[in-house]
Short mmCIF file of C-alpha atoms in Angstrom, two decimals:
data_model
loop_
_atom_site.label_atom_id
_atom_site.label_comp_id
_atom_site.label_asym_id
_atom_site.label_seq_id
_atom_site.Cartn_x
_atom_site.Cartn_y
_atom_site.Cartn_z
CA MET A 1 24.62 -0.90 23.60
CA PHE A 2 24.65 -4.64 24.23
CA GLU A 3 27.72 -6.86 23.94
CA LEU A 4 26.14 -9.68 21.97
CA LEU A 5 28.42 -9.10 18.96
CA LYS A 6 31.50 -8.01 20.90
CA GLY A 7 34.57 -8.85 18.84
CA VAL A 8 32.77 -8.61 15.48
CA THR A 9 34.10 -5.87 13.20
CA VAL A 10 31.87 -4.39 10.50
CA LEU A 11 33.18 -2.19 7.69
CA ASP A 12 30.19 -0.08 6.71
CA LEU A 13 30.50 1.74 3.38
CA SER A 14 26.76 2.43 3.16
CA THR A 15 25.05 5.82 3.16
CA VAL A 16 21.65 7.50 3.66
CA VAL A 17 19.16 5.19 5.48
CA PHE A 18 19.14 1.58 4.21
CA GLY A 19 22.66 0.49 5.16
CA PRO A 20 23.14 2.79 8.16
CA PHE A 21 19.82 1.61 9.66
CA ALA A 22 21.10 -1.97 9.39
CA SER A 23 24.62 -1.30 10.63
CA GLN A 24 23.32 0.69 13.60
CA MET A 25 21.44 -2.40 14.74
CA LEU A 26 24.66 -4.40 14.54
CA ALA A 27 26.41 -1.61 16.44
CA ASP A 28 23.67 -1.61 19.08
CA PHE A 29 24.30 -5.35 19.44
CA GLY A 30 27.94 -4.60 20.22
CA ALA A 31 29.75 -4.94 16.89
CA ASP A 32 32.60 -2.51 16.19
CA VAL A 33 31.08 -0.72 13.19
CA ILE A 34 33.65 1.33 11.29
CA LYS A 35 31.84 3.75 9.02
CA VAL A 36 34.03 4.18 5.94
CA GLU A 37 33.05 7.49 4.34
CA SER A 38 34.17 9.42 1.30
CA PRO A 39 35.87 12.80 1.84
CA ASP A 40 32.44 14.40 1.33
CA GLY A 41 30.88 12.10 3.93
CA ASP A 42 27.57 10.28 4.00
CA ILE A 43 25.15 12.49 2.05
CA PHE A 44 22.58 12.05 4.82
CA ARG A 45 24.81 14.18 7.07
CA ALA A 46 23.46 17.16 5.11
CA ALA A 47 19.77 16.44 5.80
CA ALA A 48 18.23 19.23 7.88
CA PRO A 49 17.79 20.18 10.65
CA ALA A 50 21.33 20.55 11.97
CA ARG A 51 23.28 22.68 14.45
CA HIS A 52 26.49 22.24 12.49
CA ARG A 53 27.24 21.34 8.90
CA GLY A 54 27.47 17.61 8.31
CA MET A 55 25.74 16.59 11.55
CA GLY A 56 22.04 16.55 10.67
CA ALA A 57 19.39 15.07 12.94
CA GLY A 58 18.70 12.08 10.70
CA TYR A 59 22.38 11.23 10.51
CA LEU A 60 22.74 11.47 14.29
CA ASN A 61 19.78 9.15 14.77
CA LEU A 62 21.10 6.43 12.42
CA ASN A 63 24.78 6.28 13.28
CA ARG A 64 25.22 5.92 17.01
CA ASN A 65 27.72 3.38 18.30
CA LYS A 66 29.87 3.66 15.16
CA ARG A 67 33.29 5.06 14.36
CA SER A 68 34.13 7.04 11.22
CA ILE A 69 37.13 6.93 8.94
CA SER A 70 37.17 9.00 5.77
CA LEU A 71 39.01 7.38 2.83
CA ASP A 72 39.08 8.44 -0.80
CA LEU A 73 38.55 5.08 -2.47
CA LYS A 74 39.13 6.59 -5.90
CA ARG A 75 42.79 6.86 -4.96
CA PRO A 76 44.92 3.68 -4.86
CA GLU A 77 46.27 4.64 -1.42
CA GLY A 78 42.72 4.82 -0.05
CA ARG A 79 41.81 1.43 -1.49
CA ALA A 80 45.02 -0.08 -0.11
CA ALA A 81 44.16 1.22 3.38
CA LEU A 82 40.68 -0.29 3.05
CA ASP A 83 42.20 -3.61 2.00
CA ASP A 84 44.18 -3.63 5.23
CA LEU A 85 40.92 -3.25 7.17
CA VAL A 86 39.20 -5.92 5.08
CA ARG A 87 41.87 -8.49 5.93
CA GLU A 88 40.86 -8.30 9.60
CA ALA A 89 37.12 -7.56 9.32
CA ASP A 90 34.18 -9.88 9.87
CA VAL A 91 31.55 -8.07 7.79
CA PHE A 92 31.75 -5.76 4.78
CA LEU A 93 28.56 -3.80 4.06
CA HIS A 94 27.92 -1.52 1.08
CA ASN A 95 24.93 -0.09 -0.79
CA MET A 96 26.49 0.62 -4.18
CA ARG A 97 25.23 -0.57 -7.55
CA PRO A 98 27.18 -3.38 -9.27
CA ARG A 99 28.88 -1.05 -11.76
CA ALA A 100 30.08 1.26 -8.99
CA ILE A 101 31.50 -1.67 -7.01
CA GLU A 102 33.30 -2.90 -10.12
CA ARG A 103 34.84 0.53 -10.75
CA LEU A 104 36.25 0.56 -7.21
CA ASP A 105 37.37 -3.08 -7.49
CA LEU A 106 35.51 -3.94 -4.30
CA GLY A 107 33.64 -7.02 -5.50
CA TYR A 108 33.14 -10.09 -3.34
CA GLU A 109 35.62 -12.35 -5.11
CA ARG A 110 38.60 -10.02 -4.64
CA LEU A 111 37.77 -9.20 -1.02
CA ALA A 112 37.11 -12.86 -0.20
CA ALA A 113 40.57 -13.66 -1.53
CA LEU A 114 41.95 -11.18 1.01
CA ASN A 115 39.80 -12.62 3.81
CA PRO A 116 38.06 -15.98 3.23
CA ARG A 117 36.07 -15.53 6.48
CA LEU A 118 34.53 -12.26 5.33
CA ILE A 119 30.73 -11.83 5.31
CA TYR A 120 30.11 -9.54 2.33
CA CYS A 121 26.70 -7.86 2.27
CA GLY A 122 25.43 -5.90 -0.71
CA ALA A 123 22.51 -3.72 0.39
CA VAL A 124 21.31 -2.93 -3.11
CA GLY A 125 18.27 -1.53 -4.89
CA PHE A 126 17.60 -4.53 -7.12
CA GLY A 127 18.98 -8.05 -7.20
CA SER A 128 22.19 -8.30 -9.23
CA ASP A 129 20.89 -11.09 -11.48
CA GLY A 130 17.87 -9.13 -12.77
CA PRO A 131 17.36 -6.55 -15.52
CA TYR A 132 17.04 -3.68 -13.01
CA ALA A 133 20.37 -4.45 -11.32
CA ASN A 134 22.08 -1.15 -12.16
CA ASP A 135 19.02 1.10 -11.86
CA PRO A 136 19.11 3.71 -9.07
CA ALA A 137 16.69 3.01 -6.22
CA TYR A 138 15.22 5.17 -3.50
CA ASP A 139 12.25 4.68 -1.20
CA ASP A 140 9.76 6.66 -3.31
CA VAL A 141 10.56 4.55 -6.37
CA ILE A 142 10.39 1.21 -4.57
CA GLN A 143 7.16 2.06 -2.73
CA SER A 144 5.64 2.82 -6.12
CA MET A 145 7.04 -0.25 -7.88
CA THR A 146 5.85 -2.67 -5.17
CA GLY A 147 2.25 -1.47 -5.02
CA PHE A 148 2.32 0.50 -1.77
CA ALA A 149 1.57 3.79 -3.50
CA ALA A 150 -1.46 2.36 -5.29
CA MET A 151 -3.05 0.41 -2.42
CA ASP A 152 -5.80 2.95 -1.65
CA THR A 153 -9.14 1.18 -1.60
CA ASP A 154 -10.70 3.95 -3.67
CA PRO A 155 -9.96 3.13 -7.34
CA GLU A 156 -10.26 6.83 -8.20
CA ALA A 157 -7.70 7.94 -5.63
CA GLU A 158 -4.33 9.20 -6.77
CA PRO A 159 -1.28 7.12 -5.79
CA ALA A 160 0.26 8.26 -2.50
CA LEU A 161 3.48 7.46 -0.67
CA ILE A 162 3.54 6.32 2.94
CA PRO A 163 5.27 9.24 4.73
CA THR A 164 8.23 7.37 6.16
CA VAL A 165 11.36 5.91 4.58
CA LEU A 166 9.65 2.54 4.62
CA THR A 167 11.68 0.64 2.05
CA ASP A 168 15.11 1.39 3.50
CA LYS A 169 14.12 0.33 6.99
CA ILE A 170 12.35 -2.87 5.94
CA ALA A 171 15.19 -3.87 3.63
CA GLY A 172 17.60 -2.92 6.41
CA LEU A 173 15.97 -5.46 8.71
CA TYR A 174 16.24 -8.13 6.00
CA SER A 175 19.93 -7.33 5.59
CA VAL A 176 20.55 -7.61 9.34
CA ALA A 177 18.91 -11.04 9.33
CA GLY A 178 21.07 -12.05 6.37
CA MET A 179 24.31 -10.89 7.97
CA LEU A 180 23.53 -12.56 11.29
CA GLY A 181 22.58 -15.78 9.50
CA ALA A 182 25.83 -15.71 7.55
CA LEU A 183 27.82 -15.12 10.74
CA MET A 184 26.13 -18.12 12.34
CA SER A 185 26.96 -20.25 9.30
CA ARG A 186 30.58 -19.15 9.51
CA GLU A 187 30.70 -20.37 13.10
CA ARG A 188 30.00 -23.87 11.80
CA THR A 189 31.97 -23.85 8.55
CA GLY A 190 34.73 -21.29 9.11
CA ARG A 191 33.97 -19.81 5.70
CA GLY A 192 32.51 -16.44 4.80
CA MET A 193 29.91 -15.79 2.12
CA ALA A 194 28.20 -13.10 0.11
CA VAL A 195 24.74 -11.86 1.16
CA GLU A 196 22.55 -9.72 -1.06
CA ALA A 197 19.64 -7.73 0.39
CA ALA A 198 17.70 -5.89 -2.31
CA MET A 199 15.19 -3.12 -1.62
CA PHE A 200 12.80 -4.14 -4.41
CA GLU A 201 12.71 -7.82 -3.51
CA SER A 202 12.52 -7.10 0.22
CA LEU A 203 9.53 -4.80 -0.09
CA ALA A 204 7.84 -7.06 -2.65
CA SER A 205 8.16 -9.97 -0.21
CA PHE A 206 6.91 -7.79 2.65
CA MET A 207 3.94 -6.60 0.58
CA LEU A 208 2.92 -9.94 -0.87
CA ALA A 209 3.16 -11.95 2.36
CA GLU A 210 -0.59 -11.46 2.77
CA HIS A 211 -1.54 -9.81 -0.53
CA LEU A 212 -0.48 -12.72 -2.73
CA SER A 213 -3.70 -14.10 -1.28
CA GLY A 214 -5.67 -16.18 -3.80
CA HIS A 215 -2.69 -16.28 -6.16
CA VAL A 216 -0.94 -18.62 -3.72
CA PHE A 217 -2.95 -21.28 -5.53
CA ASP A 218 -2.68 -22.45 -9.13
CA PRO A 219 -5.10 -21.69 -10.65
CA PRO A 220 -5.77 -18.61 -8.45
CA LEU A 221 -8.59 -18.66 -5.91
CA GLY A 222 -9.52 -15.01 -5.99
CA THR A 223 -7.66 -11.72 -6.21
CA LEU A 224 -4.22 -10.40 -5.36
CA ARG A 225 -5.48 -8.66 -2.23
CA TYR A 226 -6.10 -9.73 1.34
CA ASP A 227 -9.67 -8.54 1.74
CA ARG A 228 -9.58 -7.82 5.47
CA VAL A 229 -6.96 -5.11 5.21
CA THR A 230 -8.26 -3.61 1.97
CA SER A 231 -11.81 -3.10 3.21
CA PRO A 232 -12.78 0.58 2.76
CA HIS A 233 -14.15 0.48 6.32
CA ARG A 234 -10.83 -0.60 7.84
CA ARG A 235 -9.57 2.70 9.15
CA PRO A 236 -9.47 4.70 12.38
CA TYR A 237 -13.06 5.21 13.48
CA ARG A 238 -14.59 8.60 14.16
CA THR A 239 -15.85 8.97 17.74
CA ALA A 240 -17.94 11.72 19.30
CA ASP A 241 -14.83 13.87 19.80
CA GLY A 242 -12.01 12.41 17.70
CA TYR A 243 -10.78 9.08 16.38
CA ILE A 244 -9.87 5.67 17.73
CA ALA A 245 -8.17 2.58 16.35
CA THR A 246 -9.57 -0.80 17.31
CA LEU A 247 -9.37 -4.27 15.87
CA PRO A 248 -11.82 -6.88 17.08
CA TYR A 249 -10.23 -9.95 15.52
CA SER A 250 -11.48 -13.22 16.98
CA GLY A 251 -15.08 -14.37 17.10
CA LYS A 252 -15.15 -13.65 20.84
CA HIS A 253 -13.92 -10.11 20.22
CA TRP A 254 -16.69 -9.45 17.74
CA GLN A 255 -19.36 -10.97 19.97
CA LYS A 256 -18.33 -8.69 22.84
CA VAL A 257 -18.19 -5.48 20.83
CA LEU A 258 -21.41 -6.22 18.93
CA GLN A 259 -23.24 -6.74 22.20
CA VAL A 260 -21.88 -3.42 23.53
CA ILE A 261 -23.17 -1.51 20.52
CA GLY A 262 -26.56 -3.20 20.70
CA ARG A 263 -26.22 -5.56 17.75
CA THR A 264 -26.99 -8.79 19.57
CA ASP A 265 -28.52 -10.09 16.35
CA LEU A 266 -25.10 -10.09 14.73
CA ALA A 267 -23.34 -11.23 17.91
CA GLU A 268 -25.31 -14.45 17.79
CA ALA A 269 -25.12 -14.96 14.02
CA GLY A 270 -23.45 -18.17 12.94
CA TRP A 271 -21.28 -16.48 10.29
CA VAL A 272 -19.84 -14.08 12.89
CA ARG A 273 -18.89 -16.99 15.13
CA ASP A 274 -17.26 -18.90 12.26
CA ASP A 275 -13.74 -17.64 11.49
CA ALA A 276 -13.76 -18.54 7.79
CA ALA A 277 -17.25 -17.17 7.12
CA ARG A 278 -16.52 -14.00 9.08
CA SER A 279 -13.35 -13.36 7.08
CA GLU A 280 -15.36 -13.39 3.86
CA ARG A 281 -17.79 -10.74 5.17
CA ILE A 282 -15.49 -8.74 7.43
CA GLY A 283 -16.25 -5.49 5.60
CA GLU A 284 -19.84 -5.67 6.82
CA LEU A 285 -18.70 -5.78 10.42
CA TYR A 286 -16.29 -2.89 9.95
CA ALA A 287 -19.16 -0.83 8.51
CA VAL A 288 -21.36 -1.63 11.52
CA LEU A 289 -18.57 -0.61 13.88
CA ALA A 290 -17.97 2.64 12.00
CA GLU A 291 -21.65 3.53 12.33
CA ALA A 292 -21.69 2.94 16.10
CA MET A 293 -18.43 4.62 17.13
CA PRO A 294 -19.66 8.26 17.01
CA GLN A 295 -22.08 7.48 19.87
CA ARG A 296 -19.32 7.79 22.49
CA SER A 297 -16.16 9.79 23.11
CA THR A 298 -12.68 8.46 22.45
CA ALA A 299 -11.95 8.16 26.17
CA GLU A 300 -15.20 6.25 26.76
CA TRP A 301 -14.46 3.83 23.96
CA LEU A 302 -10.90 3.26 25.12
CA ALA A 303 -12.09 2.47 28.64
CA GLU A 304 -14.82 0.13 27.40
CA LEU A 305 -12.69 -1.73 24.85
CA LYS A 306 -9.82 -2.15 27.30
CA ARG A 307 -12.32 -3.55 29.82
CA LEU A 308 -13.36 -6.09 27.18
CA ASP A 309 -9.70 -6.84 26.34
CA ILE A 310 -10.19 -5.84 22.72
CA PRO A 311 -7.15 -4.34 20.97
CA CYS A 312 -7.50 -0.56 20.77
CA GLY A 313 -5.55 2.66 20.99
CA PRO A 314 -5.70 6.38 20.33
CA VAL A 315 -4.84 7.89 16.96
CA ASN A 316 -1.64 9.71 17.85
CA ARG A 317 0.13 12.47 16.01
CA LEU A 318 3.93 12.55 16.18
CA GLU A 319 3.68 15.14 18.95
CA ASP A 320 1.58 12.68 20.97
CA LEU A 321 3.99 9.84 20.28
CA VAL A 322 7.03 11.61 21.73
CA ALA A 323 5.00 12.33 24.88
CA ASP A 324 3.52 8.81 25.13
CA GLU A 325 3.42 7.60 28.73
CA HIS A 326 4.52 4.07 27.87
CA LEU A 327 7.53 5.21 25.83
CA GLN A 328 8.44 7.65 28.58
CA ALA A 329 8.16 4.96 31.25
CA ILE A 330 10.44 2.50 29.44
CA GLY A 331 13.09 5.12 28.70
CA PHE A 332 12.61 4.95 24.95
CA PHE A 333 13.85 8.52 24.52
CA GLN A 334 17.30 9.01 25.99
CA SER A 335 19.25 12.18 26.55
CA ALA A 336 22.89 12.26 25.53
CA GLU A 337 25.71 14.76 25.22
CA HIS A 338 27.39 14.79 21.83
CA PRO A 339 31.00 16.06 21.71
CA SER A 340 30.25 18.57 18.95
CA GLU A 341 26.45 18.83 18.88
CA GLY A 342 25.72 19.27 22.58
CA ALA A 343 22.52 17.94 24.12
CA ILE A 344 20.65 15.52 21.85
CA THR A 345 17.82 13.01 22.19
CA THR A 346 18.35 9.48 20.96
CA LEU A 347 16.08 6.45 20.63
CA ARG A 348 16.65 3.34 22.69
CA GLN A 349 17.23 0.13 20.77
CA PRO A 350 13.70 -1.35 20.81
CA LEU A 351 14.90 -4.94 21.28
CA ARG A 352 15.51 -6.05 24.84
CA PHE A 353 17.87 -8.83 25.93
CA ILE A 354 17.36 -9.82 29.53
CA ASP A 355 20.61 -10.17 31.48
CA ALA A 356 22.74 -9.36 28.41
CA PRO A 357 25.95 -7.45 29.18
CA THR A 358 25.92 -3.82 28.09
CA ARG A 359 28.23 -0.84 27.74
CA PRO A 360 27.51 2.87 27.21
CA ASP A 361 26.38 4.06 23.78
CA ARG A 362 28.72 6.07 21.56
CA PRO A 363 27.33 9.20 19.86
CA ALA A 364 27.28 9.33 16.05
CA PRO A 365 30.80 10.16 14.85
CA ASN A 366 32.07 13.29 13.16
CA LEU A 367 33.37 12.73 9.64
CA GLY A 368 36.69 10.91 9.82
CA GLY A 369 36.92 11.50 13.54
CA ASP A 370 38.21 8.01 14.35
CA GLY A 371 40.46 7.55 11.32
CA ARG A 372 43.82 7.75 13.03
CA ALA A 373 42.74 5.59 15.98
CA VAL A 374 41.25 2.91 13.70
CA LEU A 375 44.36 2.66 11.54
CA HIS A 376 46.57 2.52 14.64
CA GLU A 377 44.55 -0.49 15.80
CA TYR A 378 45.22 -2.17 12.47
CA GLY A 379 48.97 -1.70 12.85
CA MET A 380 49.54 1.45 10.81
CA ASP A 381 52.05 3.92 12.23
CA ASP A 382 51.77 7.71 12.21
CA THR A 383 54.24 8.12 9.37
CA THR A 384 52.15 5.93 7.08
CA ILE A 385 48.93 7.62 8.19
CA ASP A 386 50.42 11.06 7.57
CA ALA A 387 51.43 9.92 4.08
CA LEU A 388 47.82 8.87 3.41
CA ILE A 389 46.63 12.30 4.51
CA ALA A 390 49.25 14.07 2.41
CA ALA A 391 48.17 12.07 -0.64
CA GLY A 392 44.56 13.15 -0.08
CA ALA A 393 43.53 9.54 0.48
CA MET A 394 42.34 10.10 4.06
CA ILE A 395 40.56 13.06 5.61
CA LEU A 396 40.54 14.02 9.28
CA PRO A 397 38.02 16.38 10.91
CA GLY A 398 38.64 19.95 9.80
CA ASP A 399 40.56 18.95 6.67
CA ASP A 400 39.35 20.34 3.35
CA PRO A 401 38.84 17.52 0.83
CA ASP A 402 41.08 17.80 -2.22
CA PRO A 403 38.70 18.80 -5.04
CA ALA A 404 40.88 16.94 -7.52
#
């Protein structure tokens, strides 16, 4: 991990992917992220595959560089312990709906009264001032509501979900930007603030950045789609022995590739040379490229397009990706030894900071494994901690949660 945020403490009450994806980035930057879990733990701990209960692969890959404390926030003793942490924290992150936050009495106003410098981030499904505020939200729902599932260029095609937890990760990046921006503001003003990062709004913004298209103007100049990326011919191209992805983009790119495939007539056409005119007829060029690609093998096309400095690449499956020579060369996949899970493979933080100080990564924590140490750091003695445990308000590894 880096030490860019050394000295910043984050209380992370979030679960599953959205919040943990965001807080792991803060942890990778060096923040002390304290994962505050219920006695049952983050539900994503249960996602298979796993060697041991509560330590699934997805959980391990989203919670490195964090510490875990397990508090029952439905008990007054658990909430009181959390309040003690809030008084000293820099960031408070949660992904609960407004009604749930109200029930736990963990709203911004009360916590800001405890700590006026607190950055309070609600990683929510829908913005709190809209009619959907208390609706449950998961990736499948948000992909569908924001148009991703219905973006197939074939109007007869059934809606389909992109097979990754897209919404959580995109909204997670927005929330990281919001928290870092708020921390920077606090450096100038000395005051904390509330930040809200909503899945629905984040993905709608992400989707419409280019697809608002003609509706940027009033009255609209065209449709709600960016034609270049919705062309039915924009797809990986079939070659003589497989598929290839390539994107001639500039006029010079298209002139080069059109000459290679023997379409000098198009290479010299005025509309191909003109960026605006070419953008209006880009589907025609994609169709020409699709027709020519089967004439050569994937390897031949990759060599030729790289020679011409035209963006291109193979169509990888996940198995190819984990063996990719570039990712292997940069150490993207890293081996680690987890205290309870043994040998595991983790992903390197993709951002690089040249000459930034670093320290070794911490493996994803076991449920409640750092509870006693964390509370000691915040001035709580063993007698008080033992009383919390006896009251069922705090769980340590190996303890059975009180079903009551």
